Amino acid sequence: MKKILLVVGLVVLLGAFVGCDMSMDESVLSRGLTESTTMEARKIGKSGAPVSFTATVNLYQDLGSVVTEHKGNSNHYKTVEETLQSFAYGPYGGTIKSDWPLLDGKNVIMNNVTNYNLDPVSGEISGSNHSVIQVVDEAMQVVAVLQANGTIDGSLLGAEIAMNWTLKEVNGKKVNARGKVGGLFTWAVFDYETMSLQYILPNGTFTLTGTYN
């Protein structure tokens, strides 16, 4: 009888010990999973996922910078040199407004090569456009360089520019960025008194959208 009681006592003690050990293991496992989940969340937060942004800026043409070649066809031209800029000039220009700090408050110098057809009667214009876009700070230091390619379509009263762009250089940082740029560029307004086009300083407001990481 004493032996039976001893065996039963040992079984009870062993069960209590195992139960306690399992409880401790579950606690450690639970804590480990919580810590693992927290660490994983931190990794995701620091994973560098692309951030979306927008930017707007008004650009006008530096008239003295334009070099255009006549390509033989009376309506076919190629602007091999042209500079657009955003430095404030009367009602034109202005710094970039953006939720990306790299761009916000900066100025733009945009160099174009445009291959286009222009109807001298209707003022209709269409073609392709290649741009190198420099973003400069107040000290005129280049902080970023974008390359863009796309099309221009419309008329001298307003032509839509639609391009894809990629970030080629950025000062002091390793950044991947890409997106689209679009806007309406205008060379003239219609004068209803003379029933003809009245030329203005060519300008347009561009919107840059995309992601960076």
PDB file of C-alpha atoms in Angstrom:
ATOM      1  CA  MET A   1       0.000   0.000   0.000  1.00  0.00           C
ATOM      2  CA  LYS A   2       2.859   2.373   0.815  1.00  0.00           C
ATOM      3  CA  LYS A   3       4.468   1.514  -2.521  1.00  0.00           C
ATOM      4  CA  ILE A   4       1.246   2.301  -4.371  1.00  0.00           C
ATOM      5  CA  LEU A   5       0.912   5.657  -2.570  1.00  0.00           C
ATOM      6  CA  LEU A   6       4.552   6.416  -3.381  1.00  0.00           C
ATOM      7  CA  VAL A   7       4.036   5.652  -7.067  1.00  0.00           C
ATOM      8  CA  VAL A   8       0.867   7.774  -7.173  1.00  0.00           C
ATOM      9  CA  GLY A   9       2.698  10.642  -5.474  1.00  0.00           C
ATOM     10  CA  LEU A  10       5.526  10.468  -7.978  1.00  0.00           C
ATOM     11  CA  VAL A  11       3.055  10.502 -10.866  1.00  0.00           C
ATOM     12  CA  VAL A  12       1.299  13.570  -9.445  1.00  0.00           C
ATOM     13  CA  LEU A  13       4.585  15.400  -8.924  1.00  0.00           C
ATOM     14  CA  LEU A  14       5.777  14.484 -12.419  1.00  0.00           C
ATOM     15  CA  GLY A  15       2.501  15.706 -13.908  1.00  0.00           C
ATOM     16  CA  ALA A  16       2.729  18.985 -12.047  1.00  0.00           C
ATOM     17  CA  PHE A  17       6.341  19.432 -13.165  1.00  0.00           C
ATOM     18  CA  VAL A  18       5.538  18.669 -16.798  1.00  0.00           C
ATOM     19  CA  GLY A  19       2.506  20.968 -16.695  1.00  0.00           C
ATOM     20  CA  CYS A  20       4.597  23.779 -15.270  1.00  0.00           C
ATOM     21  CA  ASP A  21       7.303  23.182 -17.873  1.00  0.00           C
ATOM     22  CA  MET A  22       4.754  23.202 -20.720  1.00  0.00           C
ATOM     23  CA  SER A  23       3.247  26.393 -19.360  1.00  0.00           C
ATOM     24  CA  MET A  24       6.671  28.004 -19.326  1.00  0.00           C
ATOM     25  CA  ASP A  25       7.359  26.785 -22.874  1.00  0.00           C
ATOM     26  CA  GLU A  26       4.061  28.266 -24.111  1.00  0.00           C
ATOM     27  CA  SER A  27       4.904  31.569 -22.403  1.00  0.00           C
ATOM     28  CA  VAL A  28       8.363  31.651 -23.983  1.00  0.00           C
ATOM     29  CA  LEU A  29       6.914  30.646 -27.365  1.00  0.00           C
ATOM     30  CA  SER A  30       4.237  33.343 -27.132  1.00  0.00           C
ATOM     31  CA  ARG A  31       6.823  35.958 -26.189  1.00  0.00           C
ATOM     32  CA  GLY A  32       9.108  34.771 -28.985  1.00  0.00           C
ATOM     33  CA  LEU A  33       6.325  35.042 -31.576  1.00  0.00           C
ATOM     34  CA  THR A  34       5.418  38.534 -30.353  1.00  0.00           C
ATOM     35  CA  GLU A  35       9.034  39.674 -30.589  1.00  0.00           C
ATOM     36  CA  SER A  36       9.385  38.054 -34.018  1.00  0.00           C
ATOM     37  CA  THR A  37       6.234  39.787 -35.278  1.00  0.00           C
ATOM     38  CA  THR A  38       7.449  43.141 -33.933  1.00  0.00           C
ATOM     39  CA  MET A  39      10.834  42.702 -35.591  1.00  0.00           C
ATOM     40  CA  GLU A  40       9.178  41.728 -38.868  1.00  0.00           C
ATOM     41  CA  ALA A  41       6.959  44.813 -38.711  1.00  0.00           C
ATOM     42  CA  ARG A  42      10.027  46.952 -38.184  1.00  0.00           C
ATOM     43  CA  LYS A  43      11.693  45.322 -41.183  1.00  0.00           C
ATOM     44  CA  ILE A  44       8.644  46.050 -43.314  1.00  0.00           C
ATOM     45  CA  GLY A  45       8.641  49.656 -42.103  1.00  0.00           C
ATOM     46  CA  LYS A  46      12.288  49.977 -43.099  1.00  0.00           C
ATOM     47  CA  SER A  47      12.024  47.989 -46.314  1.00  0.00           C
ATOM     48  CA  GLY A  48      12.194  51.094 -48.525  1.00  0.00           C
ATOM     49  CA  ALA A  49       8.850  50.529 -50.218  1.00  0.00           C
ATOM     50  CA  PRO A  50       8.207  53.122 -52.975  1.00  0.00           C
ATOM     51  CA  VAL A  51       6.656  56.396 -51.828  1.00  0.00           C
ATOM     52  CA  SER A  52       4.227  58.187 -54.155  1.00  0.00           C
ATOM     53  CA  PHE A  53       4.508  61.938 -54.713  1.00  0.00           C
ATOM     54  CA  THR A  54       3.354  64.805 -56.916  1.00  0.00           C
ATOM     55  CA  ALA A  55       5.059  68.034 -57.933  1.00  0.00           C
ATOM     56  CA  THR A  56       3.926  71.068 -59.946  1.00  0.00           C
ATOM     57  CA  VAL A  57       5.916  73.882 -61.497  1.00  0.00           C
ATOM     58  CA  ASN A  58       5.403  76.606 -64.093  1.00  0.00           C
ATOM     59  CA  LEU A  59       8.083  76.802 -66.795  1.00  0.00           C
ATOM     60  CA  TYR A  60       8.666  79.372 -69.508  1.00  0.00           C
ATOM     61  CA  GLN A  61      10.879  79.371 -72.562  1.00  0.00           C
ATOM     62  CA  ASP A  62      14.201  81.203 -72.592  1.00  0.00           C
ATOM     63  CA  LEU A  63      13.696  82.715 -76.040  1.00  0.00           C
ATOM     64  CA  GLY A  64      17.408  83.255 -76.646  1.00  0.00           C
ATOM     65  CA  SER A  65      18.134  79.552 -76.182  1.00  0.00           C
ATOM     66  CA  VAL A  66      16.146  78.196 -79.121  1.00  0.00           C
ATOM     67  CA  VAL A  67      17.959  76.662 -82.102  1.00  0.00           C
ATOM     68  CA  THR A  68      15.598  75.122 -84.673  1.00  0.00           C
ATOM     69  CA  GLU A  69      16.449  73.198 -87.829  1.00  0.00           C
ATOM     70  CA  HIS A  70      14.145  73.117 -90.820  1.00  0.00           C
ATOM     71  CA  LYS A  71      14.048  69.481 -91.959  1.00  0.00           C
ATOM     72  CA  GLY A  72      13.141  70.051 -95.596  1.00  0.00           C
ATOM     73  CA  ASN A  73       9.415  69.387 -95.397  1.00  0.00           C
ATOM     74  CA  SER A  74       7.737  72.769 -94.991  1.00  0.00           C
ATOM     75  CA  ASN A  75       5.948  71.581 -91.845  1.00  0.00           C
ATOM     76  CA  HIS A  76       8.783  69.529 -90.350  1.00  0.00           C
ATOM     77  CA  TYR A  77      11.163  71.006 -87.778  1.00  0.00           C
ATOM     78  CA  LYS A  78      13.575  69.912 -85.105  1.00  0.00           C
ATOM     79  CA  THR A  79      14.407  72.065 -82.103  1.00  0.00           C
ATOM     80  CA  VAL A  80      17.909  70.862 -81.266  1.00  0.00           C
ATOM     81  CA  GLU A  81      18.366  73.321 -78.397  1.00  0.00           C
ATOM     82  CA  GLU A  82      15.758  74.840 -76.119  1.00  0.00           C
ATOM     83  CA  THR A  83      15.745  75.788 -72.461  1.00  0.00           C
ATOM     84  CA  LEU A  84      12.713  76.117 -70.206  1.00  0.00           C
ATOM     85  CA  GLN A  85      13.126  77.477 -66.686  1.00  0.00           C
ATOM     86  CA  SER A  86      11.099  78.210 -63.574  1.00  0.00           C
ATOM     87  CA  PHE A  87      12.962  81.199 -62.096  1.00  0.00           C
ATOM     88  CA  ALA A  88      10.386  83.877 -61.298  1.00  0.00           C
ATOM     89  CA  TYR A  89       9.901  86.287 -64.206  1.00  0.00           C
ATOM     90  CA  GLY A  90       6.870  88.558 -63.959  1.00  0.00           C
ATOM     91  CA  PRO A  91       3.748  86.376 -63.937  1.00  0.00           C
ATOM     92  CA  TYR A  92       5.738  83.369 -65.101  1.00  0.00           C
ATOM     93  CA  GLY A  93       7.795  80.744 -63.325  1.00  0.00           C
ATOM     94  CA  GLY A  94       7.967  79.814 -59.663  1.00  0.00           C
ATOM     95  CA  THR A  95       9.558  77.147 -57.512  1.00  0.00           C
ATOM     96  CA  ILE A  96       8.430  73.521 -57.415  1.00  0.00           C
ATOM     97  CA  LYS A  97       5.585  72.673 -55.056  1.00  0.00           C
ATOM     98  CA  SER A  98       5.849  69.061 -53.949  1.00  0.00           C
ATOM     99  CA  ASP A  99       5.338  66.653 -51.057  1.00  0.00           C
ATOM    100  CA  TRP A 100       8.803  65.233 -51.858  1.00  0.00           C
ATOM    101  CA  PRO A 101      11.305  67.388 -49.888  1.00  0.00           C
ATOM    102  CA  LEU A 102      14.016  66.747 -52.484  1.00  0.00           C
ATOM    103  CA  LEU A 103      12.022  68.775 -55.025  1.00  0.00           C
ATOM    104  CA  ASP A 104       9.949  71.177 -52.957  1.00  0.00           C
ATOM    105  CA  GLY A 105      11.065  74.807 -53.174  1.00  0.00           C
ATOM    106  CA  LYS A 106      13.647  74.099 -55.883  1.00  0.00           C
ATOM    107  CA  ASN A 107      13.882  75.528 -59.405  1.00  0.00           C
ATOM    108  CA  VAL A 108      13.957  73.773 -62.767  1.00  0.00           C
ATOM    109  CA  ILE A 109      16.148  74.098 -65.833  1.00  0.00           C
ATOM    110  CA  MET A 110      14.759  71.910 -68.602  1.00  0.00           C
ATOM    111  CA  ASN A 111      16.624  71.298 -71.868  1.00  0.00           C
ATOM    112  CA  ASN A 112      14.557  69.985 -74.782  1.00  0.00           C
ATOM    113  CA  VAL A 113      15.128  68.372 -78.137  1.00  0.00           C
ATOM    114  CA  THR A 114      11.816  68.340 -80.023  1.00  0.00           C
ATOM    115  CA  ASN A 115      11.117  66.717 -83.391  1.00  0.00           C
ATOM    116  CA  TYR A 116       7.773  68.036 -84.623  1.00  0.00           C
ATOM    117  CA  ASN A 117       5.398  69.051 -87.389  1.00  0.00           C
ATOM    118  CA  LEU A 118       3.840  72.511 -87.280  1.00  0.00           C
ATOM    119  CA  ASP A 119       1.016  73.607 -89.543  1.00  0.00           C
ATOM    120  CA  PRO A 120       1.583  77.337 -90.169  1.00  0.00           C
ATOM    121  CA  VAL A 121      -2.089  77.951 -90.973  1.00  0.00           C
ATOM    122  CA  SER A 122      -3.905  76.137 -88.175  1.00  0.00           C
ATOM    123  CA  GLY A 123      -1.080  76.287 -85.647  1.00  0.00           C
ATOM    124  CA  GLU A 124      -1.413  72.557 -84.991  1.00  0.00           C
ATOM    125  CA  ILE A 125       1.729  70.935 -83.607  1.00  0.00           C
ATOM    126  CA  SER A 126       2.662  67.322 -82.895  1.00  0.00           C
ATOM    127  CA  GLY A 127       5.823  65.332 -82.424  1.00  0.00           C
ATOM    128  CA  SER A 128       8.219  63.766 -79.956  1.00  0.00           C
ATOM    129  CA  ASN A 129      10.109  65.382 -77.114  1.00  0.00           C
ATOM    130  CA  HIS A 130      13.250  64.464 -75.168  1.00  0.00           C
ATOM    131  CA  SER A 131      14.102  66.402 -72.004  1.00  0.00           C
ATOM    132  CA  VAL A 132      16.907  66.620 -69.487  1.00  0.00           C
ATOM    133  CA  ILE A 133      15.459  68.197 -66.344  1.00  0.00           C
ATOM    134  CA  GLN A 134      17.855  69.698 -63.799  1.00  0.00           C
ATOM    135  CA  VAL A 135      16.553  70.510 -60.323  1.00  0.00           C
ATOM    136  CA  VAL A 136      18.634  73.235 -58.678  1.00  0.00           C
ATOM    137  CA  ASP A 137      18.660  74.792 -55.218  1.00  0.00           C
ATOM    138  CA  GLU A 138      18.976  78.473 -54.234  1.00  0.00           C
ATOM    139  CA  ALA A 139      22.760  78.285 -54.634  1.00  0.00           C
ATOM    140  CA  MET A 140      22.272  76.946 -58.193  1.00  0.00           C
ATOM    141  CA  GLN A 141      23.656  73.574 -57.160  1.00  0.00           C
ATOM    142  CA  VAL A 142      22.155  70.655 -59.061  1.00  0.00           C
ATOM    143  CA  VAL A 143      20.366  68.374 -56.602  1.00  0.00           C
ATOM    144  CA  ALA A 144      18.790  66.002 -59.129  1.00  0.00           C
ATOM    145  CA  VAL A 145      18.748  65.220 -62.858  1.00  0.00           C
ATOM    146  CA  LEU A 146      15.756  63.617 -64.560  1.00  0.00           C
ATOM    147  CA  GLN A 147      15.503  62.314 -68.108  1.00  0.00           C
ATOM    148  CA  ALA A 148      12.130  62.301 -69.842  1.00  0.00           C
ATOM    149  CA  ASN A 149      10.820  61.136 -73.210  1.00  0.00           C
ATOM    150  CA  GLY A 150       7.385  61.437 -74.738  1.00  0.00           C
ATOM    151  CA  THR A 151       5.099  63.327 -77.068  1.00  0.00           C
ATOM    152  CA  ILE A 152       3.717  66.768 -77.706  1.00  0.00           C
ATOM    153  CA  ASP A 153       0.307  67.175 -79.345  1.00  0.00           C
ATOM    154  CA  GLY A 154      -2.093  70.074 -79.817  1.00  0.00           C
ATOM    155  CA  SER A 155      -1.656  73.579 -81.175  1.00  0.00           C
ATOM    156  CA  LEU A 156       0.176  76.808 -80.439  1.00  0.00           C
ATOM    157  CA  LEU A 157      -2.853  77.739 -78.317  1.00  0.00           C
ATOM    158  CA  GLY A 158      -2.070  74.797 -76.051  1.00  0.00           C
ATOM    159  CA  ALA A 159      -0.189  71.567 -76.659  1.00  0.00           C
ATOM    160  CA  GLU A 160      -0.242  68.653 -74.250  1.00  0.00           C
ATOM    161  CA  ILE A 161       3.137  67.264 -73.270  1.00  0.00           C
ATOM    162  CA  ALA A 162       3.126  63.678 -71.967  1.00  0.00           C
ATOM    163  CA  MET A 163       6.384  61.995 -70.986  1.00  0.00           C
ATOM    164  CA  ASN A 164       7.817  59.192 -68.871  1.00  0.00           C
ATOM    165  CA  TRP A 165      10.788  60.105 -66.675  1.00  0.00           C
ATOM    166  CA  THR A 166      13.487  58.436 -64.607  1.00  0.00           C
ATOM    167  CA  LEU A 167      15.865  59.895 -62.041  1.00  0.00           C
ATOM    168  CA  LYS A 168      19.422  59.644 -63.384  1.00  0.00           C
ATOM    169  CA  GLU A 169      21.409  61.533 -60.766  1.00  0.00           C
ATOM    170  CA  VAL A 170      20.831  62.823 -57.268  1.00  0.00           C
ATOM    171  CA  ASN A 171      23.301  64.750 -55.136  1.00  0.00           C
ATOM    172  CA  GLY A 172      24.687  62.793 -52.179  1.00  0.00           C
ATOM    173  CA  LYS A 173      21.999  60.080 -52.057  1.00  0.00           C
ATOM    174  CA  LYS A 174      21.130  56.771 -53.655  1.00  0.00           C
ATOM    175  CA  VAL A 175      17.555  57.142 -54.835  1.00  0.00           C
ATOM    176  CA  ASN A 176      15.422  55.249 -57.336  1.00  0.00           C
ATOM    177  CA  ALA A 177      12.608  57.313 -58.812  1.00  0.00           C
ATOM    178  CA  ARG A 178      10.417  57.215 -61.877  1.00  0.00           C
ATOM    179  CA  GLY A 179       7.045  58.381 -63.122  1.00  0.00           C
ATOM    180  CA  LYS A 180       5.216  60.604 -65.587  1.00  0.00           C
ATOM    181  CA  VAL A 181       5.245  64.290 -66.412  1.00  0.00           C
ATOM    182  CA  GLY A 182       2.454  66.108 -68.161  1.00  0.00           C
ATOM    183  CA  GLY A 183       1.257  69.620 -68.829  1.00  0.00           C
ATOM    184  CA  LEU A 184      -0.115  72.113 -71.280  1.00  0.00           C
ATOM    185  CA  PHE A 185       2.387  74.380 -73.028  1.00  0.00           C
ATOM    186  CA  THR A 186       1.136  77.550 -74.757  1.00  0.00           C
ATOM    187  CA  TRP A 187       2.792  79.817 -77.310  1.00  0.00           C
ATOM    188  CA  ALA A 188      -0.110  82.101 -78.219  1.00  0.00           C
ATOM    189  CA  VAL A 189      -3.600  83.300 -77.362  1.00  0.00           C
ATOM    190  CA  PHE A 190      -6.368  84.132 -79.818  1.00  0.00           C
ATOM    191  CA  ASP A 191      -7.069  87.847 -80.280  1.00  0.00           C
ATOM    192  CA  TYR A 192     -10.760  88.197 -81.183  1.00  0.00           C
ATOM    193  CA  GLU A 193     -10.343  91.854 -82.199  1.00  0.00           C
ATOM    194  CA  THR A 194      -7.827  91.053 -84.913  1.00  0.00           C
ATOM    195  CA  MET A 195      -9.066  87.463 -85.339  1.00  0.00           C
ATOM    196  CA  SER A 196      -5.492  86.234 -85.243  1.00  0.00           C
ATOM    197  CA  LEU A 197      -2.968  84.639 -82.905  1.00  0.00           C
ATOM    198  CA  GLN A 198      -1.199  86.897 -80.430  1.00  0.00           C
ATOM    199  CA  TYR A 199       2.112  85.434 -79.348  1.00  0.00           C
ATOM    200  CA  ILE A 200       3.075  85.418 -75.669  1.00  0.00           C
ATOM    201  CA  LEU A 201       6.083  84.197 -73.743  1.00  0.00           C
ATOM    202  CA  PRO A 202       5.798  80.426 -74.255  1.00  0.00           C
ATOM    203  CA  ASN A 203       5.004  78.792 -70.928  1.00  0.00           C
ATOM    204  CA  GLY A 204       3.255  75.884 -69.294  1.00  0.00           C
ATOM    205  CA  THR A 205       2.444  74.298 -65.956  1.00  0.00           C
ATOM    206  CA  PHE A 206       3.794  70.794 -65.535  1.00  0.00           C
ATOM    207  CA  THR A 207       2.768  68.093 -63.092  1.00  0.00           C
ATOM    208  CA  LEU A 208       5.286  65.459 -62.103  1.00  0.00           C
ATOM    209  CA  THR A 209       3.952  62.242 -60.575  1.00  0.00           C
ATOM    210  CA  GLY A 210       5.764  59.082 -59.574  1.00  0.00           C
ATOM    211  CA  THR A 211       7.451  57.127 -56.819  1.00  0.00           C
ATOM    212  CA  TYR A 212      10.810  57.173 -55.073  1.00  0.00           C
ATOM    213  CA  ASN A 213      12.658  54.888 -52.686  1.00  0.00           C
TER     214      ASN A 213
END
